[in-house]
Amino acid sequence: MKLKIAVLPGDGIGPEVTQQAVKVLNAIAEKHEHTFNFEKAIVGAKAIDETGNPLPAETLKICANSDAILFGTVGDPKYDSNPNAKIRPEQGLIKLRKSLGLFANIHPVITYNSLIHRSNLKKDVIKGADFVIYRELTGGIYFGEKKLSEDGNTASDNCTYTSKEIDRIAHLAFKSAHIRRKKLTLVDKANVLETSRLWRKRVLDISKSYPDVKVEFLFVDHAATQLILNPRQFDVILTENMFGDILTDEASVISGSVGLLASASIGEHHALFEPVHSYYPQVKGKNIANPMAAILAAAMLLDHFKLYDEAEVIRAAVEKSIELNISTPDLNATNHFSTTSVGNFISDFILDDENTFYNKHNIDLGQSTII
């Protein structure tokens, strides 16, 4: 297969972890005889610094003309501490989603047995947790009309949804549940919000087309509690934009490290893949950021193009890295490895899983682990 992939490393640790994801994709291309062409572009704080725009027109053009987008992360402390900033790095990602019609965010959450001890939750609570959150991305309160009174004392944000916006992501979530464990949970606030009542009505209507999928409804406050009390009860979670933003962050701590979670943002014609973690300025440039989430985002990219075997090769390599404790400080505080070293090991394992061996000295030196 031949793919044109736009690479938007972004800010903070984005460039470091994205570089490892590209390295891994190149290993897949070499082993499985694919052709992946990469084109880099700027976004976020870096783009503001260079152009004054968090999403320059050239970046949007590159993305629109690509088969897929591999995204890093955006943000900068100088904007976080300035509530009056009119232009922010995050606006670049939000505009990119809207411009390309990326209406569905797909956020898998899975626990790794060898890392369960790192979670703040008890082992018997999270072991075996495996679910996916479908978050609507281009509607709701984030994109509604925003007003501030002339005296600055009254503000409003309008939350609006149409049946079309709900239906298109609901069908994706139902199809996912159909091939998983056949359970879908709609998270809303239908006891208060009119938009949530419309979500319930549409999901109930659509459920008739998927009779084998069990549907349940949870108010968002109760769902947030249940994610902590019993995450194993969930299979596919479907929710609107703001609720999804909050719940995906909450779910990210279940596995023990946000550095292991990736997500996809899907539209009718475009798709974007990214790690879930923040731009993490504290470790920027230190070569110790965990690249696994970015690498797993690359696996989701391959899934999108039905390269399922290749995607599983990446996941197996990541699991082997975790199993051998070849990981960055967030997972391995004692004998940790660099961002680059972890990426090198995973790439080597992909190229030759039978002859890739664990040699700490070679990995530390950045040498190949292939015999």
mmCIF file of N, CA, C and O in Angstrom, residues 146-220:
data_model
loop_
_atom_site.group_PDB
_atom_site.id
_atom_site.type_symbol
_atom_site.label_atom_id
_atom_site.label_comp_id
_atom_site.label_asym_id
_atom_site.label_seq_id
_atom_site.Cartn_x
_atom_site.Cartn_y
_atom_site.Cartn_z
ATOM 1 N N LYS A 146 -20.676 31.936 21.228
ATOM 2 C CA LYS A 146 -20.134 32.376 22.514
ATOM 3 C C LYS A 146 -20.342 33.880 22.665
ATOM 4 O O LYS A 146 -20.095 34.631 21.730
ATOM 5 N N LYS A 147 -20.819 34.293 23.848
ATOM 6 C CA LYS A 147 -21.110 35.706 24.074
ATOM 7 C C LYS A 147 -20.528 36.173 25.408
ATOM 8 O O LYS A 147 -20.480 35.422 26.379
ATOM 9 N N LEU A 148 -20.099 37.413 25.396
ATOM 10 C CA LEU A 148 -19.660 38.081 26.619
ATOM 11 C C LEU A 148 -20.303 39.458 26.626
ATOM 12 O O LEU A 148 -20.212 40.203 25.648
ATOM 13 N N SER A 149 -20.975 39.787 27.720
ATOM 14 C CA SER A 149 -21.672 41.075 27.791
ATOM 15 C C SER A 149 -20.676 42.235 27.740
ATOM 16 O O SER A 149 -19.484 42.077 28.021
ATOM 17 N N GLU A 150 -21.192 43.391 27.382
ATOM 18 C CA GLU A 150 -20.327 44.569 27.251
ATOM 19 C C GLU A 150 -19.625 44.915 28.553
ATOM 20 O O GLU A 150 -18.484 45.396 28.544
ATOM 21 N N ASP A 151 -20.290 44.671 29.674
ATOM 22 C CA ASP A 151 -19.646 44.987 30.955
ATOM 23 C C ASP A 151 -18.731 43.864 31.443
ATOM 24 O O ASP A 151 -18.070 43.993 32.485
ATOM 25 N N GLY A 152 -18.666 42.769 30.693
ATOM 26 C CA GLY A 152 -17.771 41.667 31.040
ATOM 27 C C GLY A 152 -18.221 40.817 32.202
ATOM 28 O O GLY A 152 -17.458 39.985 32.695
ATOM 29 N N ASN A 153 -19.477 40.973 32.638
ATOM 30 C CA ASN A 153 -19.945 40.255 33.822
ATOM 31 C C ASN A 153 -20.857 39.068 33.516
ATOM 32 O O ASN A 153 -21.220 38.315 34.423
ATOM 33 N N THR A 154 -21.230 38.903 32.253
ATOM 34 C CA THR A 154 -22.111 37.800 31.877
ATOM 35 C C THR A 154 -21.570 37.133 30.612
ATOM 36 O O THR A 154 -21.230 37.823 29.643
ATOM 37 N N ALA A 155 -21.483 35.806 30.653
ATOM 38 C CA ALA A 155 -20.983 35.059 29.494
ATOM 39 C C ALA A 155 -21.879 33.864 29.221
ATOM 40 O O ALA A 155 -22.555 33.352 30.127
ATOM 41 N N SER A 156 -21.906 33.425 27.981
ATOM 42 C CA SER A 156 -22.698 32.245 27.627
ATOM 43 C C SER A 156 -22.008 31.472 26.506
ATOM 44 O O SER A 156 -21.302 32.042 25.672
ATOM 45 N N ASP A 157 -22.213 30.163 26.525
ATOM 46 C CA ASP A 157 -21.727 29.271 25.462
ATOM 47 C C ASP A 157 -22.893 28.393 25.048
ATOM 48 O O ASP A 157 -23.445 27.652 25.871
ATOM 49 N N ASN A 158 -23.271 28.471 23.785
ATOM 50 C CA ASN A 158 -24.440 27.751 23.305
ATOM 51 C C ASN A 158 -24.077 26.319 22.924
ATOM 52 O O ASN A 158 -23.093 26.089 22.220
ATOM 53 N N CYS A 159 -24.861 25.341 23.394
ATOM 54 C CA CYS A 159 -24.648 23.932 23.053
ATOM 55 C C CYS A 159 -25.734 23.497 22.068
ATOM 56 O O CYS A 159 -26.926 23.518 22.401
ATOM 57 N N THR A 160 -25.318 23.125 20.868
ATOM 58 C CA THR A 160 -26.266 22.760 19.823
ATOM 59 C C THR A 160 -25.855 21.444 19.177
ATOM 60 O O THR A 160 -24.671 21.218 18.906
ATOM 61 N N TYR A 161 -26.840 20.569 18.945
ATOM 62 C CA TYR A 161 -26.611 19.337 18.185
ATOM 63 C C TYR A 161 -27.758 19.109 17.221
ATOM 64 O O TYR A 161 -28.912 19.424 17.521
ATOM 65 N N THR A 162 -27.418 18.550 16.059
ATOM 66 C CA THR A 162 -28.440 18.148 15.093
ATOM 67 C C THR A 162 -28.522 16.626 15.060
ATOM 68 O O THR A 162 -27.589 15.925 15.463
ATOM 69 N N SER A 163 -29.623 16.119 14.557
ATOM 70 C CA SER A 163 -29.777 14.667 14.429
ATOM 71 C C SER A 163 -28.686 14.076 13.549
ATOM 72 O O SER A 163 -28.165 12.984 13.822
ATOM 73 N N LYS A 164 -28.311 14.786 12.496
ATOM 74 C CA LYS A 164 -27.271 14.291 11.591
ATOM 75 C C LYS A 164 -25.948 14.123 12.325
ATOM 76 O O LYS A 164 -25.247 13.114 12.146
ATOM 77 N N GLU A 165 -25.595 15.101 13.154
ATOM 78 C CA GLU A 165 -24.335 15.025 13.892
ATOM 79 C C GLU A 165 -24.327 13.843 14.856
ATOM 80 O O GLU A 165 -23.305 13.175 15.036
ATOM 81 N N ILE A 166 -25.458 13.588 15.472
ATOM 82 C CA ILE A 166 -25.567 12.475 16.411
ATOM 83 C C ILE A 166 -25.556 11.136 15.676
ATOM 84 O O ILE A 166 -24.848 10.200 16.050
ATOM 85 N N ASP A 167 -26.324 11.058 14.605
ATOM 86 C CA ASP A 167 -26.503 9.783 13.901
ATOM 87 C C ASP A 167 -25.194 9.235 13.344
ATOM 88 O O ASP A 167 -24.918 8.033 13.420
ATOM 89 N N ARG A 168 -24.370 10.107 12.757
ATOM 90 C CA ARG A 168 -23.181 9.597 12.075
ATOM 91 C C ARG A 168 -22.181 8.967 13.042
ATOM 92 O O ARG A 168 -21.560 7.954 12.729
ATOM 93 N N ILE A 169 -22.035 9.543 14.236
ATOM 94 C CA ILE A 169 -21.112 8.919 15.192
ATOM 95 C C ILE A 169 -21.779 7.751 15.912
ATOM 96 O O ILE A 169 -21.113 6.765 16.258
ATOM 97 N N ALA A 170 -23.081 7.822 16.097
ATOM 98 C CA ALA A 170 -23.785 6.709 16.742
ATOM 99 C C ALA A 170 -23.650 5.428 15.919
ATOM 100 O O ALA A 170 -23.426 4.340 16.472
ATOM 101 N N HIS A 171 -23.761 5.545 14.607
ATOM 102 C CA HIS A 171 -23.607 4.361 13.747
ATOM 103 C C HIS A 171 -22.199 3.776 13.885
ATOM 104 O O HIS A 171 -22.036 2.544 13.932
ATOM 105 N N LEU A 172 -21.180 4.624 13.948
ATOM 106 C CA LEU A 172 -19.817 4.125 14.125
ATOM 107 C C LEU A 172 -19.684 3.376 15.450
ATOM 108 O O LEU A 172 -19.058 2.310 15.518
ATOM 109 N N ALA A 173 -20.247 3.939 16.500
ATOM 110 C CA ALA A 173 -20.157 3.312 17.818
ATOM 111 C C ALA A 173 -20.903 1.975 17.846
ATOM 112 O O ALA A 173 -20.416 0.987 18.417
ATOM 113 N N PHE A 174 -22.079 1.921 17.229
ATOM 114 C CA PHE A 174 -22.834 0.671 17.192
ATOM 115 C C PHE A 174 -22.082 -0.402 16.397
ATOM 116 O O PHE A 174 -22.056 -1.583 16.789
ATOM 117 N N LYS A 175 -21.470 -0.014 15.286
ATOM 118 C CA LYS A 175 -20.704 -0.979 14.479
ATOM 119 C C LYS A 175 -19.529 -1.527 15.278
ATOM 120 O O LYS A 175 -19.192 -2.716 15.177
ATOM 121 N N SER A 176 -18.904 -0.665 16.070
ATOM 122 C CA SER A 176 -17.804 -1.112 16.912
ATOM 123 C C SER A 176 -18.293 -2.091 17.968
ATOM 124 O O SER A 176 -17.688 -3.147 18.199
ATOM 125 N N ALA A 177 -19.400 -1.754 18.618
ATOM 126 C CA ALA A 177 -19.962 -2.641 19.637
ATOM 127 C C ALA A 177 -20.357 -3.992 19.042
ATOM 128 O O ALA A 177 -20.207 -5.040 19.673
ATOM 129 N N HIS A 178 -20.841 -3.968 17.817
ATOM 130 C CA HIS A 178 -21.275 -5.193 17.137
ATOM 131 C C HIS A 178 -20.129 -6.191 16.994
ATOM 132 O O HIS A 178 -20.348 -7.409 17.108
ATOM 133 N N ILE A 179 -18.913 -5.701 16.749
ATOM 134 C CA ILE A 179 -17.783 -6.615 16.557
ATOM 135 C C ILE A 179 -16.967 -6.800 17.835
ATOM 136 O O ILE A 179 -16.009 -7.569 17.864
ATOM 137 N N ARG A 180 -17.342 -6.076 18.898
ATOM 138 C CA ARG A 180 -16.675 -6.247 20.189
ATOM 139 C C ARG A 180 -17.552 -7.137 21.087
ATOM 140 O O ARG A 180 -17.856 -8.266 20.723
ATOM 141 N N ARG A 181 -17.986 -6.615 22.224
ATOM 142 C CA ARG A 181 -18.759 -7.419 23.174
ATOM 143 C C ARG A 181 -20.243 -7.073 23.175
ATOM 144 O O ARG A 181 -20.984 -7.419 24.102
ATOM 145 N N LYS A 182 -20.661 -6.332 22.159
ATOM 146 C CA LYS A 182 -22.082 -6.079 21.887
ATOM 147 C C LYS A 182 -22.787 -5.317 23.010
ATOM 148 O O LYS A 182 -23.914 -5.636 23.392
ATOM 149 N N LYS A 183 -22.118 -4.309 23.535
ATOM 150 C CA LYS A 183 -22.732 -3.455 24.549
ATOM 151 C C LYS A 183 -22.339 -2.008 24.284
ATOM 152 O O LYS A 183 -21.163 -1.695 24.095
ATOM 153 N N LEU A 184 -23.324 -1.109 24.274
ATOM 154 C CA LEU A 184 -23.076 0.315 24.054
ATOM 155 C C LEU A 184 -23.702 1.111 25.200
ATOM 156 O O LEU A 184 -24.854 0.887 25.561
ATOM 157 N N THR A 185 -22.914 2.028 25.757
ATOM 158 C CA THR A 185 -23.396 2.892 26.831
ATOM 159 C C THR A 185 -23.403 4.337 26.351
ATOM 160 O O THR A 185 -22.352 4.875 25.991
ATOM 161 N N LEU A 186 -24.583 4.947 26.308
ATOM 162 C CA LEU A 186 -24.671 6.366 25.980
ATOM 163 C C LEU A 186 -24.552 7.170 27.273
ATOM 164 O O LEU A 186 -25.298 6.952 28.226
ATOM 165 N N VAL A 187 -23.600 8.099 27.288
ATOM 166 C CA VAL A 187 -23.409 8.965 28.449
ATOM 167 C C VAL A 187 -23.953 10.352 28.111
ATOM 168 O O VAL A 187 -23.550 10.957 27.107
ATOM 169 N N ASP A 188 -24.876 10.854 28.943
ATOM 170 C CA ASP A 188 -25.493 12.143 28.661
ATOM 171 C C ASP A 188 -25.907 12.818 29.965
ATOM 172 O O ASP A 188 -25.500 12.407 31.054
ATOM 173 N N LYS A 189 -26.728 13.830 29.864
ATOM 174 C CA LYS A 189 -27.318 14.498 31.025
ATOM 175 C C LYS A 189 -28.766 14.813 30.680
ATOM 176 O O LYS A 189 -29.227 15.958 30.724
ATOM 177 N N ALA A 190 -29.489 13.745 30.303
ATOM 178 C CA ALA A 190 -30.847 13.904 29.771
ATOM 179 C C ALA A 190 -31.855 14.367 30.802
ATOM 180 O O ALA A 190 -32.964 14.768 30.439
ATOM 181 N N ASN A 191 -31.502 14.326 32.075
ATOM 182 C CA ASN A 191 -32.414 14.835 33.096
ATOM 183 C C ASN A 191 -32.390 16.351 33.181
ATOM 184 O O ASN A 191 -33.232 16.962 33.855
ATOM 185 N N VAL A 192 -31.440 16.988 32.465
ATOM 186 C CA VAL A 192 -31.292 18.441 32.523
ATOM 187 C C VAL A 192 -31.242 19.080 31.140
ATOM 188 O O VAL A 192 -31.863 20.123 30.904
ATOM 189 N N LEU A 193 -30.525 18.452 30.208
ATOM 190 C CA LEU A 193 -30.211 19.106 28.934
ATOM 191 C C LEU A 193 -31.091 18.612 27.784
ATOM 192 O O LEU A 193 -31.258 17.401 27.593
ATOM 193 N N GLU A 194 -31.605 19.556 27.007
ATOM 194 C CA GLU A 194 -32.420 19.211 25.843
ATOM 195 C C GLU A 194 -31.590 18.498 24.781
ATOM 196 O O GLU A 194 -32.074 17.580 24.098
ATOM 197 N N THR A 195 -30.322 18.911 24.615
ATOM 198 C CA THR A 195 -29.455 18.235 23.634
ATOM 199 C C THR A 195 -29.287 16.767 24.013
ATOM 200 O O THR A 195 -29.281 15.887 23.137
ATOM 201 N N SER A 196 -29.155 16.474 25.292
ATOM 202 C CA SER A 196 -29.002 15.086 25.732
ATOM 203 C C SER A 196 -30.267 14.276 25.459
ATOM 204 O O SER A 196 -30.198 13.083 25.125
ATOM 205 N N ARG A 197 -31.410 14.906 25.582
ATOM 206 C CA ARG A 197 -32.653 14.192 25.288
ATOM 207 C C ARG A 197 -32.732 13.837 23.796
ATOM 208 O O ARG A 197 -33.252 12.779 23.429
ATOM 209 N N LEU A 198 -32.219 14.731 22.958
ATOM 210 C CA LEU A 198 -32.167 14.416 21.523
ATOM 211 C C LEU A 198 -31.195 13.258 21.276
ATOM 212 O O LEU A 198 -31.484 12.369 20.461
ATOM 213 N N TRP A 199 -30.052 13.255 21.968
ATOM 214 C CA TRP A 199 -29.109 12.139 21.852
ATOM 215 C C TRP A 199 -29.802 10.823 22.201
ATOM 216 O O TRP A 199 -29.666 9.832 21.474
ATOM 217 N N ARG A 200 -30.541 10.791 23.279
ATOM 218 C CA ARG A 200 -31.213 9.552 23.687
ATOM 219 C C ARG A 200 -32.229 9.094 22.639
ATOM 220 O O ARG A 200 -32.313 7.906 22.312
ATOM 221 N N LYS A 201 -32.994 10.048 22.131
ATOM 222 C CA LYS A 201 -34.017 9.703 21.142
ATOM 223 C C LYS A 201 -33.379 9.090 19.901
ATOM 224 O O LYS A 201 -33.826 8.052 19.406
ATOM 225 N N ARG A 202 -32.301 9.735 19.406
ATOM 226 C CA ARG A 202 -31.669 9.243 18.185
ATOM 227 C C ARG A 202 -30.994 7.887 18.406
ATOM 228 O O ARG A 202 -31.064 6.995 17.563
ATOM 229 N N VAL A 203 -30.336 7.721 19.547
ATOM 230 C CA VAL A 203 -29.668 6.444 19.824
ATOM 231 C C VAL A 203 -30.693 5.316 19.962
ATOM 232 O O VAL A 203 -30.472 4.195 19.477
ATOM 233 N N LEU A 204 -31.822 5.593 20.599
ATOM 234 C CA LEU A 204 -32.872 4.580 20.699
ATOM 235 C C LEU A 204 -33.384 4.190 19.319
ATOM 236 O O LEU A 204 -33.609 2.999 19.036
ATOM 237 N N ASP A 205 -33.592 5.167 18.449
ATOM 238 C CA ASP A 205 -34.064 4.882 17.091
ATOM 239 C C ASP A 205 -33.028 4.058 16.313
ATOM 240 O O ASP A 205 -33.372 3.081 15.634
ATOM 241 N N ILE A 206 -31.769 4.445 16.413
ATOM 242 C CA ILE A 206 -30.701 3.769 15.667
ATOM 243 C C ILE A 206 -30.470 2.359 16.195
ATOM 244 O O ILE A 206 -30.126 1.444 15.439
ATOM 245 N N SER A 207 -30.690 2.155 17.485
ATOM 246 C CA SER A 207 -30.457 0.839 18.085
ATOM 247 C C SER A 207 -31.312 -0.252 17.443
ATOM 248 O O SER A 207 -30.956 -1.434 17.475
ATOM 249 N N LYS A 208 -32.427 0.121 16.840
ATOM 250 C CA LYS A 208 -33.293 -0.859 16.185
ATOM 251 C C LYS A 208 -32.594 -1.533 15.010
ATOM 252 O O LYS A 208 -32.954 -2.649 14.627
ATOM 253 N N SER A 209 -31.597 -0.857 14.454
ATOM 254 C CA SER A 209 -30.838 -1.426 13.336
ATOM 255 C C SER A 209 -29.711 -2.343 13.819
ATOM 256 O O SER A 209 -29.050 -2.987 13.002
ATOM 257 N N TYR A 210 -29.494 -2.379 15.124
ATOM 258 C CA TYR A 210 -28.427 -3.216 15.709
ATOM 259 C C TYR A 210 -29.025 -4.020 16.870
ATOM 260 O O TYR A 210 -28.682 -3.806 18.031
ATOM 261 N N PRO A 211 -29.923 -4.947 16.567
ATOM 262 C CA PRO A 211 -30.668 -5.651 17.623
ATOM 263 C C PRO A 211 -29.790 -6.508 18.532
ATOM 264 O O PRO A 211 -30.211 -6.849 19.644
ATOM 265 N N ASP A 212 -28.594 -6.866 18.084
ATOM 266 C CA ASP A 212 -27.724 -7.701 18.920
ATOM 267 C C ASP A 212 -26.908 -6.893 19.919
ATOM 268 O O ASP A 212 -26.206 -7.463 20.758
ATOM 269 N N VAL A 213 -26.978 -5.547 19.841
ATOM 270 C CA VAL A 213 -26.209 -4.688 20.735
ATOM 271 C C VAL A 213 -27.084 -4.211 21.881
ATOM 272 O O VAL A 213 -28.122 -3.579 21.664
ATOM 273 N N LYS A 214 -26.675 -4.515 23.092
ATOM 274 C CA LYS A 214 -27.385 -4.048 24.278
ATOM 275 C C LYS A 214 -27.064 -2.580 24.529
ATOM 276 O O LYS A 214 -25.900 -2.179 24.504
ATOM 277 N N VAL A 215 -28.079 -1.766 24.769
ATOM 278 C CA VAL A 215 -27.888 -0.331 24.982
ATOM 279 C C VAL A 215 -28.266 0.027 26.412
ATOM 280 O O VAL A 215 -29.313 -0.402 26.912
ATOM 281 N N GLU A 216 -27.393 0.809 27.062
ATOM 282 C CA GLU A 216 -27.721 1.340 28.373
ATOM 283 C C GLU A 216 -27.429 2.831 28.396
ATOM 284 O O GLU A 216 -26.665 3.337 27.569
ATOM 285 N N PHE A 217 -28.036 3.542 29.341
ATOM 286 C CA PHE A 217 -27.883 4.988 29.449
ATOM 287 C C PHE A 217 -27.378 5.343 30.847
ATOM 288 O O PHE A 217 -27.881 4.833 31.844
ATOM 289 N N LEU A 218 -26.376 6.229 30.887
ATOM 290 C CA LEU A 218 -25.853 6.708 32.164
ATOM 291 C C LEU A 218 -25.735 8.229 32.123
ATOM 292 O O LEU A 218 -25.251 8.789 31.121
ATOM 293 N N PHE A 219 -26.166 8.894 33.188
ATOM 294 C CA PHE A 219 -25.884 10.320 33.311
ATOM 295 C C PHE A 219 -24.378 10.483 33.505
ATOM 296 O O PHE A 219 -23.714 9.643 34.114
ATOM 297 N N VAL A 220 -23.842 11.586 33.011
ATOM 298 C CA VAL A 220 -22.390 11.744 32.971
ATOM 299 C C VAL A 220 -21.754 11.707 34.356
ATOM 300 O O VAL A 220 -20.648 11.173 34.526
#
